[in-house]
């Protein structure tokens, strides 16, 4: 389906643009959110006026947000986390945790939905984009290292998996295990006993 954008939409287009989108994305997200309407001949007559009005508004917002963009661009956030031998976290570093860390380190308050990242579930260093406006998208560095170890070992820098428009960001409580760790925990025997232990199994 073709839609006329009424607002700037990240990674899709600017207000006044006509875009072809999936039917479900248009009907279930863009239209209910007031971001777009069907690109009918009547709607297209409004395109120039929508575009001109949006250009003026965008320039004002960009000017207001420029100082914030420069303040957080290049910021490095470090998260110690418990992880298995394979580097998979027992839990995850969520967008809410990143937003809280940005505020604590820079004083800038960012909504978690402005953080273009899925929860981080592996040790490593990530590039995370912060969506301030359609033009201002500063990048911060997020380092997730093993708890109890200094983040000194070289790690590959990864691009954080972005959140799609239809995705919901799941906020998990800090420190809660996500599931059983991959690999054998340290100190446990390599072979499982033939009979079940008498103690109650761990939850």
PDB file of N, CA, C and O in Angstrom, residues 102-154:
ATOM      1  N   UNK A 102      22.839   6.771  30.569  1.00  0.00           N
ATOM      2  CA  UNK A 102      23.071   8.046  29.870  1.00  0.00           C
ATOM      3  C   UNK A 102      22.747   9.209  30.804  1.00  0.00           C
ATOM      4  O   UNK A 102      23.507  10.176  30.907  1.00  0.00           O
ATOM      5  N   UNK A 103      21.626   9.097  31.508  1.00  0.00           N
ATOM      6  CA  UNK A 103      21.231  10.176  32.422  1.00  0.00           C
ATOM      7  C   UNK A 103      22.232  10.322  33.564  1.00  0.00           C
ATOM      8  O   UNK A 103      22.599  11.435  33.956  1.00  0.00           O
ATOM      9  N   UNK A 104      22.688   9.181  34.111  1.00  0.00           N
ATOM     10  CA  UNK A 104      23.622   9.227  35.225  1.00  0.00           C
ATOM     11  C   UNK A 104      24.970   9.816  34.811  1.00  0.00           C
ATOM     12  O   UNK A 104      25.609  10.531  35.584  1.00  0.00           O
ATOM     13  N   UNK A 105      25.412   9.533  33.586  1.00  0.00           N
ATOM     14  CA  UNK A 105      26.739   9.971  33.157  1.00  0.00           C
ATOM     15  C   UNK A 105      26.744  11.365  32.549  1.00  0.00           C
ATOM     16  O   UNK A 105      27.713  12.112  32.701  1.00  0.00           O
ATOM     17  N   UNK A 106      25.664  11.733  31.835  1.00  0.00           N
ATOM     18  CA  UNK A 106      25.669  13.016  31.126  1.00  0.00           C
ATOM     19  C   UNK A 106      24.614  13.993  31.630  1.00  0.00           C
ATOM     20  O   UNK A 106      24.656  15.169  31.287  1.00  0.00           O
ATOM     21  N   UNK A 107      23.639  13.491  32.403  1.00  0.00           N
ATOM     22  CA  UNK A 107      22.555  14.349  32.851  1.00  0.00           C
ATOM     23  C   UNK A 107      21.446  14.509  31.831  1.00  0.00           C
ATOM     24  O   UNK A 107      20.445  15.172  32.084  1.00  0.00           O
ATOM     25  N   UNK A 108      21.595  13.876  30.660  1.00  0.00           N
ATOM     26  CA  UNK A 108      20.598  13.982  29.593  1.00  0.00           C
ATOM     27  C   UNK A 108      19.576  12.857  29.749  1.00  0.00           C
ATOM     28  O   UNK A 108      19.933  11.687  29.872  1.00  0.00           O
ATOM     29  N   UNK A 109      18.305  13.225  29.747  1.00  0.00           N
ATOM     30  CA  UNK A 109      17.242  12.227  29.884  1.00  0.00           C
ATOM     31  C   UNK A 109      16.762  11.795  28.498  1.00  0.00           C
ATOM     32  O   UNK A 109      16.300  12.612  27.712  1.00  0.00           O
ATOM     33  N   UNK A 110      16.891  10.513  28.225  1.00  0.00           N
ATOM     34  CA  UNK A 110      16.505   9.931  26.935  1.00  0.00           C
ATOM     35  C   UNK A 110      15.433   8.880  27.192  1.00  0.00           C
ATOM     36  O   UNK A 110      15.565   8.059  28.096  1.00  0.00           O
ATOM     37  N   UNK A 111      14.369   8.903  26.400  1.00  0.00           N
ATOM     38  CA  UNK A 111      13.347   7.854  26.504  1.00  0.00           C
ATOM     39  C   UNK A 111      13.904   6.561  25.915  1.00  0.00           C
ATOM     40  O   UNK A 111      14.634   6.585  24.928  1.00  0.00           O
ATOM     41  N   UNK A 112      13.554   5.438  26.529  1.00  0.00           N
ATOM     42  CA  UNK A 112      14.107   4.161  26.059  1.00  0.00           C
ATOM     43  C   UNK A 112      13.725   3.869  24.612  1.00  0.00           C
ATOM     44  O   UNK A 112      14.457   3.172  23.905  1.00  0.00           O
ATOM     45  N   UNK A 113      12.578   4.408  24.164  1.00  0.00           N
ATOM     46  CA  UNK A 113      12.163   4.145  22.786  1.00  0.00           C
ATOM     47  C   UNK A 113      13.005   4.920  21.776  1.00  0.00           C
ATOM     48  O   UNK A 113      12.917   4.669  20.574  1.00  0.00           O
ATOM     49  N   UNK A 114      13.791   5.879  22.259  1.00  0.00           N
ATOM     50  CA  UNK A 114      14.698   6.602  21.364  1.00  0.00           C
ATOM     51  C   UNK A 114      16.006   5.840  21.149  1.00  0.00           C
ATOM     52  O   UNK A 114      16.818   6.236  20.310  1.00  0.00           O
ATOM     53  N   UNK A 115      16.199   4.776  21.894  1.00  0.00           N
ATOM     54  CA  UNK A 115      17.435   3.989  21.791  1.00  0.00           C
ATOM     55  C   UNK A 115      17.198   2.870  20.788  1.00  0.00           C
ATOM     56  O   UNK A 115      16.387   1.972  21.018  1.00  0.00           O
ATOM     57  N   UNK A 116      17.901   2.947  19.669  1.00  0.00           N
ATOM     58  CA  UNK A 116      17.648   2.028  18.555  1.00  0.00           C
ATOM     59  C   UNK A 116      18.449   0.744  18.735  1.00  0.00           C
ATOM     60  O   UNK A 116      19.443   0.515  18.057  1.00  0.00           O
ATOM     61  N   UNK A 117      18.002  -0.080  19.670  1.00  0.00           N
ATOM     62  CA  UNK A 117      18.720  -1.320  19.953  1.00  0.00           C
ATOM     63  C   UNK A 117      17.787  -2.328  20.591  1.00  0.00           C
ATOM     64  O   UNK A 117      16.937  -1.971  21.412  1.00  0.00           O
ATOM     65  N   UNK A 118      17.964  -3.576  20.213  1.00  0.00           N
ATOM     66  CA  UNK A 118      17.340  -4.660  20.947  1.00  0.00           C
ATOM     67  C   UNK A 118      18.144  -4.873  22.234  1.00  0.00           C
ATOM     68  O   UNK A 118      19.285  -4.422  22.334  1.00  0.00           O
ATOM     69  N   UNK A 119      17.587  -5.541  23.250  1.00  0.00           N
ATOM     70  CA  UNK A 119      18.377  -5.843  24.446  1.00  0.00           C
ATOM     71  C   UNK A 119      19.676  -6.575  24.071  1.00  0.00           C
ATOM     72  O   UNK A 119      19.669  -7.457  23.211  1.00  0.00           O
ATOM     73  N   UNK A 120      20.774  -6.185  24.703  1.00  0.00           N
ATOM     74  CA  UNK A 120      22.082  -6.786  24.418  1.00  0.00           C
ATOM     75  C   UNK A 120      22.241  -8.042  25.271  1.00  0.00           C
ATOM     76  O   UNK A 120      22.116  -7.978  26.495  1.00  0.00           O
ATOM     77  N   UNK A 121      22.504  -9.167  24.637  1.00  0.00           N
ATOM     78  CA  UNK A 121      22.505 -10.448  25.343  1.00  0.00           C
ATOM     79  C   UNK A 121      23.853 -11.165  25.293  1.00  0.00           C
ATOM     80  O   UNK A 121      23.962 -12.300  25.747  1.00  0.00           O
ATOM     81  N   UNK A 122      24.874 -10.506  24.745  1.00  0.00           N
ATOM     82  CA  UNK A 122      26.206 -11.107  24.664  1.00  0.00           C
ATOM     83  C   UNK A 122      27.246 -10.115  25.160  1.00  0.00           C
ATOM     84  O   UNK A 122      27.064  -8.895  25.059  1.00  0.00           O
ATOM     85  N   UNK A 123      28.363 -10.630  25.682  1.00  0.00           N
ATOM     86  CA  UNK A 123      29.489  -9.769  26.010  1.00  0.00           C
ATOM     87  C   UNK A 123      30.013  -9.131  24.734  1.00  0.00           C
ATOM     88  O   UNK A 123      29.935  -9.718  23.651  1.00  0.00           O
ATOM     89  N   UNK A 124      30.535  -7.928  24.855  1.00  0.00           N
ATOM     90  CA  UNK A 124      31.107  -7.280  23.670  1.00  0.00           C
ATOM     91  C   UNK A 124      30.974  -5.782  23.741  1.00  0.00           C
ATOM     92  O   UNK A 124      30.506  -5.208  24.727  1.00  0.00           O
ATOM     93  N   UNK A 125      31.409  -5.147  22.672  1.00  0.00           N
ATOM     94  CA  UNK A 125      31.307  -3.696  22.554  1.00  0.00           C
ATOM     95  C   UNK A 125      30.364  -3.382  21.401  1.00  0.00           C
ATOM     96  O   UNK A 125      30.486  -3.949  20.314  1.00  0.00           O
ATOM     97  N   UNK A 126      29.431  -2.466  21.633  1.00  0.00           N
ATOM     98  CA  UNK A 126      28.385  -2.186  20.661  1.00  0.00           C
ATOM     99  C   UNK A 126      28.311  -0.702  20.324  1.00  0.00           C
ATOM    100  O   UNK A 126      28.564   0.150  21.173  1.00  0.00           O
ATOM    101  N   UNK A 127      27.955  -0.425  19.082  1.00  0.00           N
ATOM    102  CA  UNK A 127      27.610   0.922  18.654  1.00  0.00           C
ATOM    103  C   UNK A 127      26.084   1.028  18.707  1.00  0.00           C
ATOM    104  O   UNK A 127      25.385   0.263  18.042  1.00  0.00           O
ATOM    105  N   UNK A 128      25.585   1.974  19.486  1.00  0.00           N
ATOM    106  CA  UNK A 128      24.140   2.119  19.671  1.00  0.00           C
ATOM    107  C   UNK A 128      23.719   3.513  19.218  1.00  0.00           C
ATOM    108  O   UNK A 128      24.323   4.510  19.614  1.00  0.00           O
ATOM    109  N   UNK A 129      22.685   3.575  18.385  1.00  0.00           N
ATOM    110  CA  UNK A 129      22.203   4.847  17.855  1.00  0.00           C
ATOM    111  C   UNK A 129      21.070   5.388  18.728  1.00  0.00           C
ATOM    112  O   UNK A 129      20.175   4.648  19.140  1.00  0.00           O
ATOM    113  N   UNK A 130      21.118   6.701  18.976  1.00  0.00           N
ATOM    114  CA  UNK A 130      20.090   7.376  19.771  1.00  0.00           C
ATOM    115  C   UNK A 130      19.286   8.271  18.831  1.00  0.00           C
ATOM    116  O   UNK A 130      19.833   9.201  18.227  1.00  0.00           O
ATOM    117  N   UNK A 131      17.996   8.021  18.699  1.00  0.00           N
ATOM    118  CA  UNK A 131      17.155   8.752  17.765  1.00  0.00           C
ATOM    119  C   UNK A 131      16.605  10.017  18.425  1.00  0.00           C
ATOM    120  O   UNK A 131      15.584   9.974  19.100  1.00  0.00           O
ATOM    121  N   UNK A 132      17.287  11.122  18.230  1.00  0.00           N
ATOM    122  CA  UNK A 132      16.791  12.392  18.755  1.00  0.00           C
ATOM    123  C   UNK A 132      15.788  13.008  17.787  1.00  0.00           C
ATOM    124  O   UNK A 132      14.687  13.391  18.170  1.00  0.00           O
ATOM    125  N   UNK A 133      16.191  13.128  16.523  1.00  0.00           N
ATOM    126  CA  UNK A 133      15.296  13.561  15.449  1.00  0.00           C
ATOM    127  C   UNK A 133      15.672  12.751  14.211  1.00  0.00           C
ATOM    128  O   UNK A 133      16.626  11.975  14.239  1.00  0.00           O
ATOM    129  N   UNK A 134      14.954  12.972  13.121  1.00  0.00           N
ATOM    130  CA  UNK A 134      15.259  12.237  11.896  1.00  0.00           C
ATOM    131  C   UNK A 134      16.640  12.601  11.365  1.00  0.00           C
ATOM    132  O   UNK A 134      17.269  11.828  10.644  1.00  0.00           O
ATOM    133  N   UNK A 135      17.146  13.792  11.725  1.00  0.00           N
ATOM    134  CA  UNK A 135      18.469  14.228  11.269  1.00  0.00           C
ATOM    135  C   UNK A 135      19.557  14.015  12.306  1.00  0.00           C
ATOM    136  O   UNK A 135      20.732  13.866  11.955  1.00  0.00           O
ATOM    137  N   UNK A 136      19.200  14.043  13.575  1.00  0.00           N
ATOM    138  CA  UNK A 136      20.183  13.938  14.655  1.00  0.00           C
ATOM    139  C   UNK A 136      20.095  12.558  15.295  1.00  0.00           C
ATOM    140  O   UNK A 136      19.164  12.271  16.056  1.00  0.00           O
ATOM    141  N   UNK A 137      21.068  11.702  14.962  1.00  0.00           N
ATOM    142  CA  UNK A 137      21.089  10.338  15.490  1.00  0.00           C
ATOM    143  C   UNK A 137      22.511  10.050  15.978  1.00  0.00           C
ATOM    144  O   UNK A 137      23.285   9.363  15.313  1.00  0.00           O
ATOM    145  N   UNK A 138      22.886  10.608  17.137  1.00  0.00           N
ATOM    146  CA  UNK A 138      24.236  10.365  17.646  1.00  0.00           C
ATOM    147  C   UNK A 138      24.441   8.909  18.019  1.00  0.00           C
ATOM    148  O   UNK A 138      23.473   8.169  18.281  1.00  0.00           O
ATOM    149  N   UNK A 139      25.698   8.498  18.048  1.00  0.00           N
ATOM    150  CA  UNK A 139      26.060   7.123  18.376  1.00  0.00           C
ATOM    151  C   UNK A 139      26.839   7.092  19.682  1.00  0.00           C
ATOM    152  O   UNK A 139      27.710   7.927  19.913  1.00  0.00           O
ATOM    153  N   UNK A 140      26.505   6.134  20.541  1.00  0.00           N
ATOM    154  CA  UNK A 140      27.262   5.939  21.771  1.00  0.00           C
ATOM    155  C   UNK A 140      27.884   4.549  21.753  1.00  0.00           C
ATOM    156  O   UNK A 140      27.466   3.679  20.986  1.00  0.00           O
ATOM    157  N   UNK A 141      28.903   4.354  22.586  1.00  0.00           N
ATOM    158  CA  UNK A 141      29.555   3.048  22.723  1.00  0.00           C
ATOM    159  C   UNK A 141      29.054   2.381  23.999  1.00  0.00           C
ATOM    160  O   UNK A 141      29.047   3.009  25.066  1.00  0.00           O
ATOM    161  N   UNK A 142      28.654   1.135  23.891  1.00  0.00           N
ATOM    162  CA  UNK A 142      28.215   0.366  25.052  1.00  0.00           C
ATOM    163  C   UNK A 142      29.118  -0.856  25.172  1.00  0.00           C
ATOM    164  O   UNK A 142      29.209  -1.666  24.241  1.00  0.00           O
ATOM    165  N   UNK A 143      29.791  -0.967  26.313  1.00  0.00           N
ATOM    166  CA  UNK A 143      30.706  -2.089  26.560  1.00  0.00           C
ATOM    167  C   UNK A 143      30.086  -2.983  27.625  1.00  0.00           C
ATOM    168  O   UNK A 143      29.792  -2.530  28.734  1.00  0.00           O
ATOM    169  N   UNK A 144      29.873  -4.237  27.279  1.00  0.00           N
ATOM    170  CA  UNK A 144      29.342  -5.225  28.226  1.00  0.00           C
ATOM    171  C   UNK A 144      30.462  -6.220  28.513  1.00  0.00           C
ATOM    172  O   UNK A 144      30.905  -6.940  27.615  1.00  0.00           O
ATOM    173  N   UNK A 145      30.948  -6.218  29.759  1.00  0.00           N
ATOM    174  CA  UNK A 145      32.066  -7.100  30.099  1.00  0.00           C
ATOM    175  C   UNK A 145      31.682  -8.035  31.231  1.00  0.00           C
ATOM    176  O   UNK A 145      30.701  -7.799  31.946  1.00  0.00           O
ATOM    177  N   UNK A 146      32.474  -9.076  31.394  1.00  0.00           N
ATOM    178  CA  UNK A 146      32.174 -10.077  32.412  1.00  0.00           C
ATOM    179  C   UNK A 146      32.345  -9.488  33.814  1.00  0.00           C
ATOM    180  O   UNK A 146      33.332  -8.816  34.102  1.00  0.00           O
ATOM    181  N   UNK A 147      31.367  -9.740  34.659  1.00  0.00           N
ATOM    182  CA  UNK A 147      31.398  -9.233  36.018  1.00  0.00           C
ATOM    183  C   UNK A 147      32.628  -9.763  36.746  1.00  0.00           C
ATOM    184  O   UNK A 147      32.951 -10.941  36.669  1.00  0.00           O
ATOM    185  N   UNK A 148      33.345  -8.879  37.439  1.00  0.00           N
ATOM    186  CA  UNK A 148      34.546  -9.284  38.162  1.00  0.00           C
ATOM    187  C   UNK A 148      35.809  -9.180  37.353  1.00  0.00           C
ATOM    188  O   UNK A 148      36.914  -9.372  37.879  1.00  0.00           O
ATOM    189  N   UNK A 149      35.689  -8.874  36.050  1.00  0.00           N
ATOM    190  CA  UNK A 149      36.856  -8.713  35.186  1.00  0.00           C
ATOM    191  C   UNK A 149      36.873  -7.300  34.629  1.00  0.00           C
ATOM    192  O   UNK A 149      35.826  -6.714  34.362  1.00  0.00           O
ATOM    193  N   UNK A 150      38.075  -6.770  34.463  1.00  0.00           N
ATOM    194  CA  UNK A 150      38.196  -5.431  33.877  1.00  0.00           C
ATOM    195  C   UNK A 150      37.937  -5.523  32.381  1.00  0.00           C
ATOM    196  O   UNK A 150      38.362  -6.487  31.734  1.00  0.00           O
ATOM    197  N   UNK A 151      37.260  -4.536  31.795  1.00  0.00           N
ATOM    198  CA  UNK A 151      36.981  -4.578  30.346  1.00  0.00           C
ATOM    199  C   UNK A 151      38.195  -4.144  29.531  1.00  0.00           C
ATOM    200  O   UNK A 151      38.170  -3.168  28.809  1.00  0.00           O
ATOM    201  N   UNK A 152      39.289  -4.937  29.683  1.00  0.00           N
ATOM    202  CA  UNK A 152      40.531  -4.561  29.012  1.00  0.00           C
ATOM    203  C   UNK A 152      40.810  -5.406  27.776  1.00  0.00           C
ATOM    204  O   UNK A 152      41.532  -4.992  26.890  1.00  0.00           O
ATOM    205  N   UNK A 153      40.233  -6.614  27.725  1.00  0.00           N
ATOM    206  CA  UNK A 153      40.494  -7.486  26.582  1.00  0.00           C
ATOM    207  C   UNK A 153      39.889  -6.893  25.318  1.00  0.00           C
ATOM    208  O   UNK A 153      38.777  -6.373  25.347  1.00  0.00           O
ATOM    209  N   UNK A 154      40.609  -6.933  24.188  1.00  0.00           N
ATOM    210  CA  UNK A 154      40.045  -6.389  22.952  1.00  0.00           C
ATOM    211  C   UNK A 154      38.836  -7.191  22.501  1.00  0.00           C
ATOM    212  O   UNK A 154      38.831  -8.408  22.527  1.00  0.00           O
TER     213      UNK A 154
END
